[in-house]
Tab-separated table of C-alpha atoms in Angstrom:
chain	number	residue	atom	x	y	z
A	1	UNK	CA	-3.948	20.441	-17.073
A	2	UNK	CA	-4.120	15.951	-16.937
A	3	UNK	CA	-6.250	15.639	-19.837
A	4	UNK	CA	-3.511	18.191	-21.757
A	5	UNK	CA	-0.344	15.886	-21.072
A	6	UNK	CA	1.253	13.888	-23.262
A	7	UNK	CA	1.651	10.787	-23.003
A	8	UNK	CA	6.183	10.731	-23.990
A	9	UNK	CA	7.141	6.833	-23.298
A	10	UNK	CA	10.233	6.477	-21.813
A	11	UNK	CA	13.382	7.752	-22.293
A	12	UNK	CA	16.013	5.288	-25.005
A	13	UNK	CA	18.014	3.658	-22.537
A	14	UNK	CA	21.864	3.698	-24.471
A	15	UNK	CA	21.584	0.589	-25.589
A	16	UNK	CA	18.411	1.589	-27.612
A	17	UNK	CA	20.388	4.189	-29.071
A	18	UNK	CA	22.881	1.652	-30.417
A	19	UNK	CA	20.835	0.147	-32.096
A	20	UNK	CA	18.938	3.033	-33.570
A	21	UNK	CA	22.220	3.997	-34.564
A	22	UNK	CA	23.636	0.639	-36.160
A	23	UNK	CA	21.082	0.612	-38.472
A	24	UNK	CA	22.105	4.506	-40.176
A	25	UNK	CA	25.659	3.562	-39.950
A	26	UNK	CA	24.595	0.130	-42.574
A	27	UNK	CA	21.178	2.234	-44.074
A	28	UNK	CA	24.454	4.416	-44.954
A	29	UNK	CA	26.477	1.913	-46.360
A	30	UNK	CA	24.078	0.395	-48.104
A	31	UNK	CA	22.374	3.442	-50.192
A	32	UNK	CA	26.384	4.860	-50.650
A	33	UNK	CA	27.117	1.938	-52.563
A	34	UNK	CA	31.191	2.515	-50.328
A	35	UNK	CA	31.927	4.741	-48.215
A	36	UNK	CA	35.186	5.223	-45.504
A	37	UNK	CA	34.401	5.434	-41.382
A	38	UNK	CA	34.802	9.349	-41.760
A	39	UNK	CA	32.516	9.456	-44.862
A	40	UNK	CA	30.123	7.799	-42.629
A	41	UNK	CA	30.461	10.390	-40.170
A	42	UNK	CA	30.015	12.819	-41.973
A	43	UNK	CA	26.653	11.657	-43.134
A	44	UNK	CA	25.211	10.838	-39.712
A	45	UNK	CA	26.389	13.325	-37.825
A	46	UNK	CA	28.165	10.656	-35.270
A	47	UNK	CA	32.567	10.660	-34.288
A	48	UNK	CA	34.036	8.988	-36.122
A	49	UNK	CA	34.733	6.659	-32.632
A	50	UNK	CA	31.643	6.338	-32.559
A	51	UNK	CA	31.286	5.525	-36.331
A	52	UNK	CA	34.769	2.837	-36.583
A	53	UNK	CA	32.709	1.042	-32.777
A	54	UNK	CA	29.820	0.913	-35.030
A	55	UNK	CA	31.172	-0.147	-38.116
A	56	UNK	CA	33.229	-3.310	-35.960
A	57	UNK	CA	29.739	-4.847	-34.968
A	58	UNK	CA	28.416	-5.069	-38.594
A	59	UNK	CA	32.102	-6.817	-39.854
A	60	UNK	CA	32.113	-9.190	-37.280
A	61	UNK	CA	27.857	-10.166	-37.432
A	62	UNK	CA	29.473	-9.964	-41.805
A	63	UNK	CA	27.405	-7.398	-42.846
A	64	UNK	CA	29.949	-4.936	-44.354
A	65	UNK	CA	32.459	-5.807	-45.604
A	66	UNK	CA	36.577	-4.416	-45.561
A	67	UNK	CA	37.667	-3.297	-49.978
A	68	UNK	CA	41.129	-1.686	-49.600
A	69	UNK	CA	42.053	1.820	-49.158
A	70	UNK	CA	41.123	5.315	-50.698
A	71	UNK	CA	42.212	8.561	-50.959
A	72	UNK	CA	40.390	12.362	-50.264
A	73	UNK	CA	43.369	14.298	-52.166
A	74	UNK	CA	43.991	15.537	-48.436
A	75	UNK	CA	46.374	15.033	-46.269
A	76	UNK	CA	45.638	12.276	-44.129
A	77	UNK	CA	45.992	8.433	-44.540
A	78	UNK	CA	43.955	6.687	-46.251
A	79	UNK	CA	40.213	5.581	-45.739
A	80	UNK	CA	39.476	2.096	-46.797
A	81	UNK	CA	36.167	1.591	-47.679
A	82	UNK	CA	33.542	-0.243	-45.850
A	83	UNK	CA	30.861	-2.024	-48.640
A	84	UNK	CA	28.132	-4.286	-47.896
A	85	UNK	CA	28.232	-8.004	-47.833
A	86	UNK	CA	27.832	-10.676	-50.347
A	87	UNK	CA	27.024	-12.989	-48.139
A	88	UNK	CA	25.610	-13.676	-44.702
A	89	UNK	CA	21.676	-12.347	-44.616
A	90	UNK	CA	19.464	-12.208	-47.675
A	91	UNK	CA	15.714	-12.379	-48.299
A	92	UNK	CA	13.806	-14.287	-50.274
A	93	UNK	CA	10.357	-12.844	-52.255
A	94	UNK	CA	8.046	-15.266	-53.678
A	95	UNK	CA	5.009	-14.343	-55.505
A	96	UNK	CA	1.889	-16.162	-56.202
A	97	UNK	CA	0.441	-15.582	-59.199
A	98	UNK	CA	-2.496	-17.118	-61.610
A	99	UNK	CA	0.282	-18.422	-64.260
A	100	UNK	CA	3.541	-19.111	-63.030
A	101	UNK	CA	5.440	-19.034	-58.829
A	102	UNK	CA	8.446	-16.804	-59.216
A	103	UNK	CA	10.967	-17.696	-55.572
A	104	UNK	CA	13.704	-14.437	-56.261
A	105	UNK	CA	16.581	-14.346	-53.008
A	106	UNK	CA	17.846	-10.711	-52.925
A	107	UNK	CA	21.440	-10.104	-50.357
A	108	UNK	CA	21.802	-7.748	-48.346
A	109	UNK	CA	22.588	-4.721	-51.143
A	110	UNK	CA	19.945	-5.502	-52.743
A	111	UNK	CA	21.690	-7.884	-55.627
A	112	UNK	CA	19.533	-10.389	-57.489
A	113	UNK	CA	21.166	-13.692	-56.622
A	114	UNK	CA	18.427	-16.448	-57.707
A	115	UNK	CA	15.619	-16.391	-59.390
A	116	UNK	CA	13.197	-19.526	-59.992
A	117	UNK	CA	10.225	-18.641	-61.903
A	118	UNK	CA	8.362	-21.853	-62.604
A	119	UNK	CA	4.567	-21.262	-65.373
A	120	UNK	CA	1.373	-22.436	-62.999
A	121	UNK	CA	-1.689	-22.304	-63.570
A	122	UNK	CA	-3.353	-22.073	-60.074
A	123	UNK	CA	-6.628	-21.839	-60.849
A	124	UNK	CA	-9.195	-23.484	-59.614
A	125	UNK	CA	-6.299	-25.355	-57.702
A	126	UNK	CA	-6.704	-25.956	-53.817
A	127	UNK	CA	-4.835	-23.699	-52.265
A	128	UNK	CA	-2.844	-25.692	-50.139
A	129	UNK	CA	-0.839	-27.213	-53.141
A	130	UNK	CA	0.027	-24.571	-54.402
A	131	UNK	CA	1.540	-23.604	-51.669
A	132	UNK	CA	2.738	-26.842	-51.320
A	133	UNK	CA	4.442	-25.993	-55.477
A	134	UNK	CA	5.352	-22.799	-54.066
A	135	UNK	CA	7.198	-24.695	-51.463
A	136	UNK	CA	9.140	-26.973	-53.566
A	137	UNK	CA	11.165	-23.675	-55.124
A	138	UNK	CA	11.367	-21.786	-52.554
A	139	UNK	CA	13.708	-25.177	-51.346
A	140	UNK	CA	15.380	-25.552	-54.398
A	141	UNK	CA	16.066	-21.782	-53.965
A	142	UNK	CA	17.577	-21.233	-51.100
A	143	UNK	CA	19.834	-24.466	-51.044
A	144	UNK	CA	21.145	-22.104	-54.658
A	145	UNK	CA	21.479	-19.518	-52.408
A	146	UNK	CA	23.436	-21.552	-49.410
A	147	UNK	CA	26.403	-22.149	-52.518
A	148	UNK	CA	26.150	-19.041	-52.673
A	149	UNK	CA	27.215	-18.500	-49.028
A	150	UNK	CA	23.686	-16.811	-47.705
A	151	UNK	CA	21.297	-17.125	-44.750
A	152	UNK	CA	18.232	-16.679	-45.746
A	153	UNK	CA	16.693	-14.309	-42.716
A	154	UNK	CA	12.650	-14.853	-43.599
A	155	UNK	CA	10.530	-14.490	-46.752
A	156	UNK	CA	7.893	-12.968	-47.896
A	157	UNK	CA	4.389	-14.083	-50.468
A	158	UNK	CA	2.749	-12.041	-52.677
A	159	UNK	CA	-0.512	-12.880	-53.786
A	160	UNK	CA	-2.844	-11.571	-55.801
A	161	UNK	CA	-5.371	-10.766	-53.329
A	162	UNK	CA	-6.755	-9.244	-50.781
A	163	UNK	CA	-4.000	-9.747	-47.712
A	164	UNK	CA	-4.317	-9.104	-44.119
A	165	UNK	CA	-2.815	-10.210	-41.049
A	166	UNK	CA	-1.057	-13.861	-43.075
A	167	UNK	CA	-4.310	-14.333	-44.907
A	168	UNK	CA	-6.256	-13.997	-47.898
A	169	UNK	CA	-9.172	-12.505	-47.260
A	170	UNK	CA	-9.999	-13.230	-51.179
A	171	UNK	CA	-8.047	-13.397	-53.996
A	172	UNK	CA	-10.625	-14.118	-57.077
A	173	UNK	CA	-8.522	-14.689	-59.971
A	174	UNK	CA	-7.448	-18.057	-57.961
A	175	UNK	CA	-10.274	-18.690	-55.913
A	176	UNK	CA	-9.210	-18.167	-53.213
A	177	UNK	CA	-11.925	-17.521	-49.842
A	178	UNK	CA	-9.536	-17.039	-45.890
A	179	UNK	CA	-6.299	-18.918	-46.459
A	180	UNK	CA	-4.446	-19.420	-43.834
A	181	UNK	CA	-1.215	-18.419	-46.917
A	182	UNK	CA	1.733	-16.870	-43.387
A	183	UNK	CA	0.856	-20.631	-41.788
A	184	UNK	CA	-0.171	-23.217	-44.520
A	185	UNK	CA	3.506	-22.355	-47.047
A	186	UNK	CA	5.583	-22.258	-43.537
A	187	UNK	CA	3.806	-25.516	-42.771
A	188	UNK	CA	5.492	-26.996	-45.997
A	189	UNK	CA	8.761	-25.224	-46.283
A	190	UNK	CA	9.493	-27.050	-42.958
A	191	UNK	CA	8.451	-30.527	-44.156
A	192	UNK	CA	11.279	-29.788	-46.783
A	193	UNK	CA	13.598	-27.979	-44.463
A	194	UNK	CA	13.337	-28.735	-41.284
A	195	UNK	CA	16.037	-28.147	-39.577
A	196	UNK	CA	15.507	-24.061	-39.217
A	197	UNK	CA	12.142	-22.766	-39.439
A	198	UNK	CA	12.117	-19.097	-41.759
A	199	UNK	CA	9.539	-16.421	-41.130
A	200	UNK	CA	7.022	-15.450	-43.387
A	201	UNK	CA	4.660	-12.407	-44.566
A	202	UNK	CA	2.474	-11.725	-47.155
A	203	UNK	CA	0.908	-8.833	-48.217
A	204	UNK	CA	-0.821	-8.783	-52.184
A	205	UNK	CA	1.354	-8.450	-55.514
A	206	UNK	CA	0.731	-5.650	-56.495
A	207	UNK	CA	1.984	-3.147	-53.191
A	208	UNK	CA	5.065	-5.977	-53.590
A	209	UNK	CA	6.017	-5.152	-56.888
A	210	UNK	CA	4.722	-0.403	-56.541
A	211	UNK	CA	7.760	-1.656	-53.136
A	212	UNK	CA	10.500	-3.373	-55.894
A	213	UNK	CA	9.630	-0.414	-58.289
A	214	UNK	CA	10.519	1.617	-55.220
A	215	UNK	CA	14.113	-0.448	-54.637
A	216	UNK	CA	14.925	-1.103	-57.492
A	217	UNK	CA	13.642	0.580	-60.142
A	218	UNK	CA	12.614	4.573	-60.969
A	219	UNK	CA	12.020	5.373	-57.084
A	220	UNK	CA	15.869	5.122	-57.466
A	221	UNK	CA	16.350	7.719	-60.213
A	222	UNK	CA	14.089	10.853	-57.991
A	223	UNK	CA	10.150	9.638	-58.452
A	224	UNK	CA	8.947	8.826	-54.968
A	225	UNK	CA	5.082	8.697	-55.859
A	226	UNK	CA	3.532	6.816	-58.495
A	227	UNK	CA	0.274	4.652	-58.873
A	228	UNK	CA	1.985	1.548	-59.954
A	229	UNK	CA	-0.772	-0.834	-62.427
A	230	UNK	CA	-0.034	-4.210	-61.832
A	231	UNK	CA	-1.397	-6.369	-65.490
A	232	UNK	CA	-1.095	-9.480	-64.853
A	233	UNK	CA	-4.842	-12.075	-65.272
A	234	UNK	CA	-6.563	-9.336	-63.332
A	235	UNK	CA	-5.812	-5.931	-62.416
A	236	UNK	CA	-3.617	-4.439	-59.104
A	237	UNK	CA	-3.101	-1.404	-58.434
A	238	UNK	CA	-0.585	0.407	-55.739
A	239	UNK	CA	0.095	3.931	-55.109
A	240	UNK	CA	3.473	5.142	-53.423
A	241	UNK	CA	2.936	9.283	-52.010
A	242	UNK	CA	6.960	10.646	-51.167
A	243	UNK	CA	8.218	7.588	-50.784
A	244	UNK	CA	5.739	5.697	-48.630
A	245	UNK	CA	3.160	2.862	-49.806
A	246	UNK	CA	0.004	3.543	-49.013
A	247	UNK	CA	-2.676	1.331	-47.344
A	248	UNK	CA	-5.206	2.226	-46.436
A	249	UNK	CA	-7.442	1.646	-43.876
A	250	UNK	CA	-7.760	-2.291	-43.537
A	251	UNK	CA	-4.963	-2.585	-46.247
A	252	UNK	CA	-7.149	-3.355	-48.772
A	253	UNK	CA	-5.981	0.014	-50.735
A	254	UNK	CA	-4.958	-0.293	-54.581
A	255	UNK	CA	-7.192	-2.698	-55.892
A	256	UNK	CA	-8.279	-0.250	-58.768
A	257	UNK	CA	-8.673	-3.846	-61.054
A	258	UNK	CA	-12.326	-4.242	-58.879
A	259	UNK	CA	-13.982	-0.087	-60.094
A	260	UNK	CA	-16.187	-0.117	-62.460
A	261	UNK	CA	-16.183	1.620	-65.049
A	262	UNK	CA	-19.275	0.641	-66.601
A	263	UNK	CA	-22.330	-0.936	-64.086
A	264	UNK	CA	-23.905	-2.867	-65.854
A	265	UNK	CA	-21.247	-4.499	-67.047
A	266	UNK	CA	-19.950	-7.906	-67.012
A	267	UNK	CA	-19.952	-9.821	-64.374
A	268	UNK	CA	-16.585	-10.007	-63.029
A	269	UNK	CA	-15.200	-13.200	-60.036
A	270	UNK	CA	-15.644	-10.775	-58.115
A	271	UNK	CA	-19.070	-10.795	-57.586
A	272	UNK	CA	-19.936	-7.139	-58.244
A	273	UNK	CA	-20.526	-6.242	-62.251
A	274	UNK	CA	-18.253	-3.848	-64.795
A	275	UNK	CA	-15.432	-3.753	-63.169
A	276	UNK	CA	-12.152	-2.700	-65.385
A	277	UNK	CA	-9.719	-6.458	-65.766
A	278	UNK	CA	-12.893	-7.320	-67.353
A	279	UNK	CA	-12.064	-5.356	-70.334
A	280	UNK	CA	-8.399	-4.456	-69.759
A	281	UNK	CA	-7.157	-7.449	-67.809
A	282	UNK	CA	-4.066	-10.662	-70.137
A	283	UNK	CA	-7.588	-12.214	-70.439
A	284	UNK	CA	-9.670	-9.479	-71.587
A	285	UNK	CA	-7.204	-8.414	-73.718
A	286	UNK	CA	-6.898	-11.852	-74.922
A	287	UNK	CA	-9.643	-12.681	-75.485
A	288	UNK	CA	-10.443	-9.613	-78.165
A	289	UNK	CA	-7.679	-9.828	-79.966
A	290	UNK	CA	-9.688	-13.703	-81.414
A	291	UNK	CA	-6.814	-15.546	-79.226
A	292	UNK	CA	-8.211	-17.380	-76.345
A	293	UNK	CA	-8.928	-15.883	-72.939
A	294	UNK	CA	-7.068	-18.437	-71.398
A	295	UNK	CA	-3.924	-17.956	-73.642
A	296	UNK	CA	-1.393	-16.206	-71.053
A	297	UNK	CA	1.643	-15.545	-71.289
A	298	UNK	CA	1.499	-17.094	-75.347
A	299	UNK	CA	-0.895	-15.641	-75.886
A	300	UNK	CA	0.766	-11.516	-74.990
A	301	UNK	CA	3.797	-12.568	-76.503
A	302	UNK	CA	2.152	-13.440	-80.213
A	303	UNK	CA	-0.143	-10.331	-78.527
A	304	UNK	CA	2.729	-7.593	-78.885
A	305	UNK	CA	4.578	-9.428	-82.562
A	306	UNK	CA	0.576	-9.634	-84.223
A	307	UNK	CA	0.811	-5.969	-83.235
A	308	UNK	CA	4.387	-4.847	-84.106
A	309	UNK	CA	3.287	-5.936	-87.505
A	310	UNK	CA	-0.487	-3.508	-86.706
A	311	UNK	CA	-2.358	-5.885	-87.063
A	312	UNK	CA	-5.863	-4.429	-86.678
A	313	UNK	CA	-7.270	-6.773	-84.441
A	314	UNK	CA	-4.431	-7.016	-82.321
A	315	UNK	CA	-3.863	-3.435	-82.078
A	316	UNK	CA	-8.414	-2.551	-81.182
A	317	UNK	CA	-7.803	-4.540	-78.316
A	318	UNK	CA	-5.659	-2.478	-77.094
A	319	UNK	CA	-7.320	0.815	-78.030
A	320	UNK	CA	-10.263	-0.213	-76.272
A	321	UNK	CA	-8.524	-1.322	-73.617
A	322	UNK	CA	-5.956	0.993	-73.078
A	323	UNK	CA	-8.991	3.658	-72.996
A	324	UNK	CA	-10.626	2.049	-70.572
A	325	UNK	CA	-7.515	1.090	-68.711
A	326	UNK	CA	-7.099	5.378	-68.610
A	327	UNK	CA	-10.408	5.950	-67.695
A	328	UNK	CA	-9.895	3.821	-63.956
A	329	UNK	CA	-6.281	5.487	-63.995
A	330	UNK	CA	-7.572	8.978	-64.801
A	331	UNK	CA	-10.281	8.773	-61.541
A	332	UNK	CA	-6.725	6.964	-58.971
A	333	UNK	CA	-4.596	10.792	-60.313
A	334	UNK	CA	-7.094	12.973	-59.518
A	335	UNK	CA	-8.391	11.294	-56.668
A	336	UNK	CA	-4.344	11.088	-55.367
A	337	UNK	CA	-1.290	12.794	-57.489
A	338	UNK	CA	0.860	11.488	-58.365
A	339	UNK	CA	4.148	12.779	-60.199
A	340	UNK	CA	3.770	9.009	-62.710
A	341	UNK	CA	1.903	6.178	-63.529
A	342	UNK	CA	4.041	2.844	-63.830
A	343	UNK	CA	2.654	0.776	-66.106
A	344	UNK	CA	3.891	-2.685	-64.601
A	345	UNK	CA	3.143	-6.571	-65.164
A	346	UNK	CA	1.446	-7.487	-68.615
A	347	UNK	CA	0.834	-4.138	-69.862
A	348	UNK	CA	5.234	-3.056	-69.600
A	349	UNK	CA	5.997	-5.463	-72.368
A	350	UNK	CA	2.264	-3.698	-74.361
A	351	UNK	CA	3.106	-0.642	-73.058
A	352	UNK	CA	3.973	1.214	-76.767
A	353	UNK	CA	0.252	-0.232	-77.431
A	354	UNK	CA	-1.546	1.013	-74.895
A	355	UNK	CA	0.368	4.455	-73.468
A	356	UNK	CA	-1.352	6.304	-76.313
A	357	UNK	CA	-5.059	4.846	-75.306
A	358	UNK	CA	-4.584	5.521	-71.418
A	359	UNK	CA	-2.315	8.821	-72.853
A	360	UNK	CA	-4.685	10.665	-73.818
A	361	UNK	CA	-7.677	9.629	-71.600
A	362	UNK	CA	-5.778	10.908	-68.942
A	363	UNK	CA	-4.968	13.826	-71.153
A	364	UNK	CA	-8.394	14.852	-71.311
A	365	UNK	CA	-9.449	13.794	-67.773
A	366	UNK	CA	-7.352	14.918	-64.870
A	367	UNK	CA	-8.396	17.991	-64.327
A	368	UNK	CA	-5.160	19.075	-63.446
A	369	UNK	CA	-3.878	19.345	-67.018
A	370	UNK	CA	-0.621	18.081	-65.811
A	371	UNK	CA	-0.269	15.017	-67.679
A	372	UNK	CA	-2.033	16.739	-70.744
A	373	UNK	CA	1.422	18.928	-71.447
A	374	UNK	CA	3.763	16.195	-70.280
A	375	UNK	CA	3.071	12.331	-71.999
A	376	UNK	CA	6.685	11.379	-69.637
A	377	UNK	CA	4.356	11.060	-66.466
A	378	UNK	CA	2.430	7.695	-67.904
A	379	UNK	CA	5.542	5.402	-68.651
A	380	UNK	CA	6.618	0.891	-68.574
A	381	UNK	CA	7.311	0.216	-65.287
A	382	UNK	CA	11.686	-0.878	-65.053
A	383	UNK	CA	12.291	-4.466	-65.477
A	384	UNK	CA	13.535	-4.527	-62.018
A	385	UNK	CA	10.083	-4.092	-60.082
A	386	UNK	CA	9.141	-7.224	-60.016
A	387	UNK	CA	6.505	-9.046	-56.853
A	388	UNK	CA	8.423	-12.109	-56.535
A	389	UNK	CA	11.834	-9.328	-56.076
A	390	UNK	CA	9.844	-6.161	-53.620
A	391	UNK	CA	9.112	-9.055	-51.833
A	392	UNK	CA	12.080	-9.453	-51.087
A	393	UNK	CA	13.294	-6.509	-50.376
A	394	UNK	CA	10.208	-6.132	-47.541
A	395	UNK	CA	12.672	-9.437	-45.503
A	396	UNK	CA	16.235	-7.076	-46.310
A	397	UNK	CA	14.293	-3.209	-45.770
A	398	UNK	CA	13.901	-5.253	-41.445
A	399	UNK	CA	17.391	-6.335	-41.583
A	400	UNK	CA	18.424	-3.074	-41.868
A	401	UNK	CA	16.138	-1.472	-40.824
A	402	UNK	CA	17.800	-2.928	-36.641
A	403	UNK	CA	20.627	-5.188	-37.731
A	404	UNK	CA	21.155	-5.870	-33.902
A	405	UNK	CA	18.101	-8.345	-34.111
A	406	UNK	CA	20.099	-10.159	-36.573
A	407	UNK	CA	24.082	-10.224	-35.582
A	408	UNK	CA	22.992	-11.212	-32.589
A	409	UNK	CA	20.750	-14.189	-33.151
A	410	UNK	CA	24.177	-16.746	-35.418
A	411	UNK	CA	24.103	-18.267	-37.629
A	412	UNK	CA	23.332	-14.958	-39.943
A	413	UNK	CA	26.829	-15.433	-42.280
A	414	UNK	CA	30.158	-15.662	-41.368
A	415	UNK	CA	32.023	-13.390	-39.469
A	416	UNK	CA	35.064	-11.305	-39.399
A	417	UNK	CA	37.612	-12.943	-39.880
A	418	UNK	CA	42.268	-12.274	-41.320
A	419	UNK	CA	41.646	-13.821	-44.188
A	420	UNK	CA	37.423	-11.942	-44.782
A	421	UNK	CA	38.067	-8.925	-43.654
A	422	UNK	CA	40.134	-7.190	-46.113
A	423	UNK	CA	38.504	-7.877	-49.364
């Protein structure tokens, strides 16, 4: 029956298979930290001859390096240890938030090599001015990266709002609507560095932070299904299930800050009323504690100091915000059943005081009962899980997925020479 025939697509040719295997070998070196050719062959199921050929190609690209000999304790010659190179391709992550801009450069091994943060209140400012400022900070980071032998192959921009197709459709706390973030940022950066255009991509800030948690934080310790909460002026959320980010049908999943906790409540910048961030966002926390809604990072530090001193206003503000946060999070947990809830952003700094109230609501409201029996499921996010690092990691993952695409471009790092092969 012709209508039931499933189109299978073209058969993979030798070049396609080799491209896949090249990625497999690079990801194996990346994932193990250090490994021999024989170790790679045992892990991926390729012959030693095939692995050696692929390793030589990656050495030629400058993506991996040889680091001396190791012995397995068995008969035979010791193997040469392979590691991901500390020079060559890198990713640039740019976080644009209400109170700051951050830029991070991460090398192929996943190590932070450059980090620049600039406190900056972008509310009410033209998007082009904000993006130009972010481009200037990025240009500084690129100069620093070049001095370390790194050649970033792309920049990924994270913004607290609805991002799709290179455009910020809506970012209420920034006041942005229909902003072509990728194009505007790329042009601003090109004006500063006209000799080489850097490819630019974009995403939601909480998504990028959750990916950083997955790749560099708790995910490396086995937490593969979690709800990540990004507490800033607004509240962002991202859900990772079995190691994959849940984006939703249109890429807008995770907007937990705009879950309604009081239908007749306070007006929100998004146009609705009673949204969670009006009761548990940074501005609400600081205002309730009597510190002023616009106190920003200094206000968060002061709130933490007062909480340590058992100040009644600070503790009451934490209790109220934690309770509302717990109500909303309980609904998300009942719906998606994650293993863990991560408190990120300013929530990580304040988790000592927020978590008890959040935990009580989870214990009361999650129908499985799992959150009553195991309070360790609610925890502060890793210090490594910020949106700039996660954004840089997106670019690095693209290189790991298809190293040939970057190695064949040329100019992506030092090639193997007699003087570097044995380092």
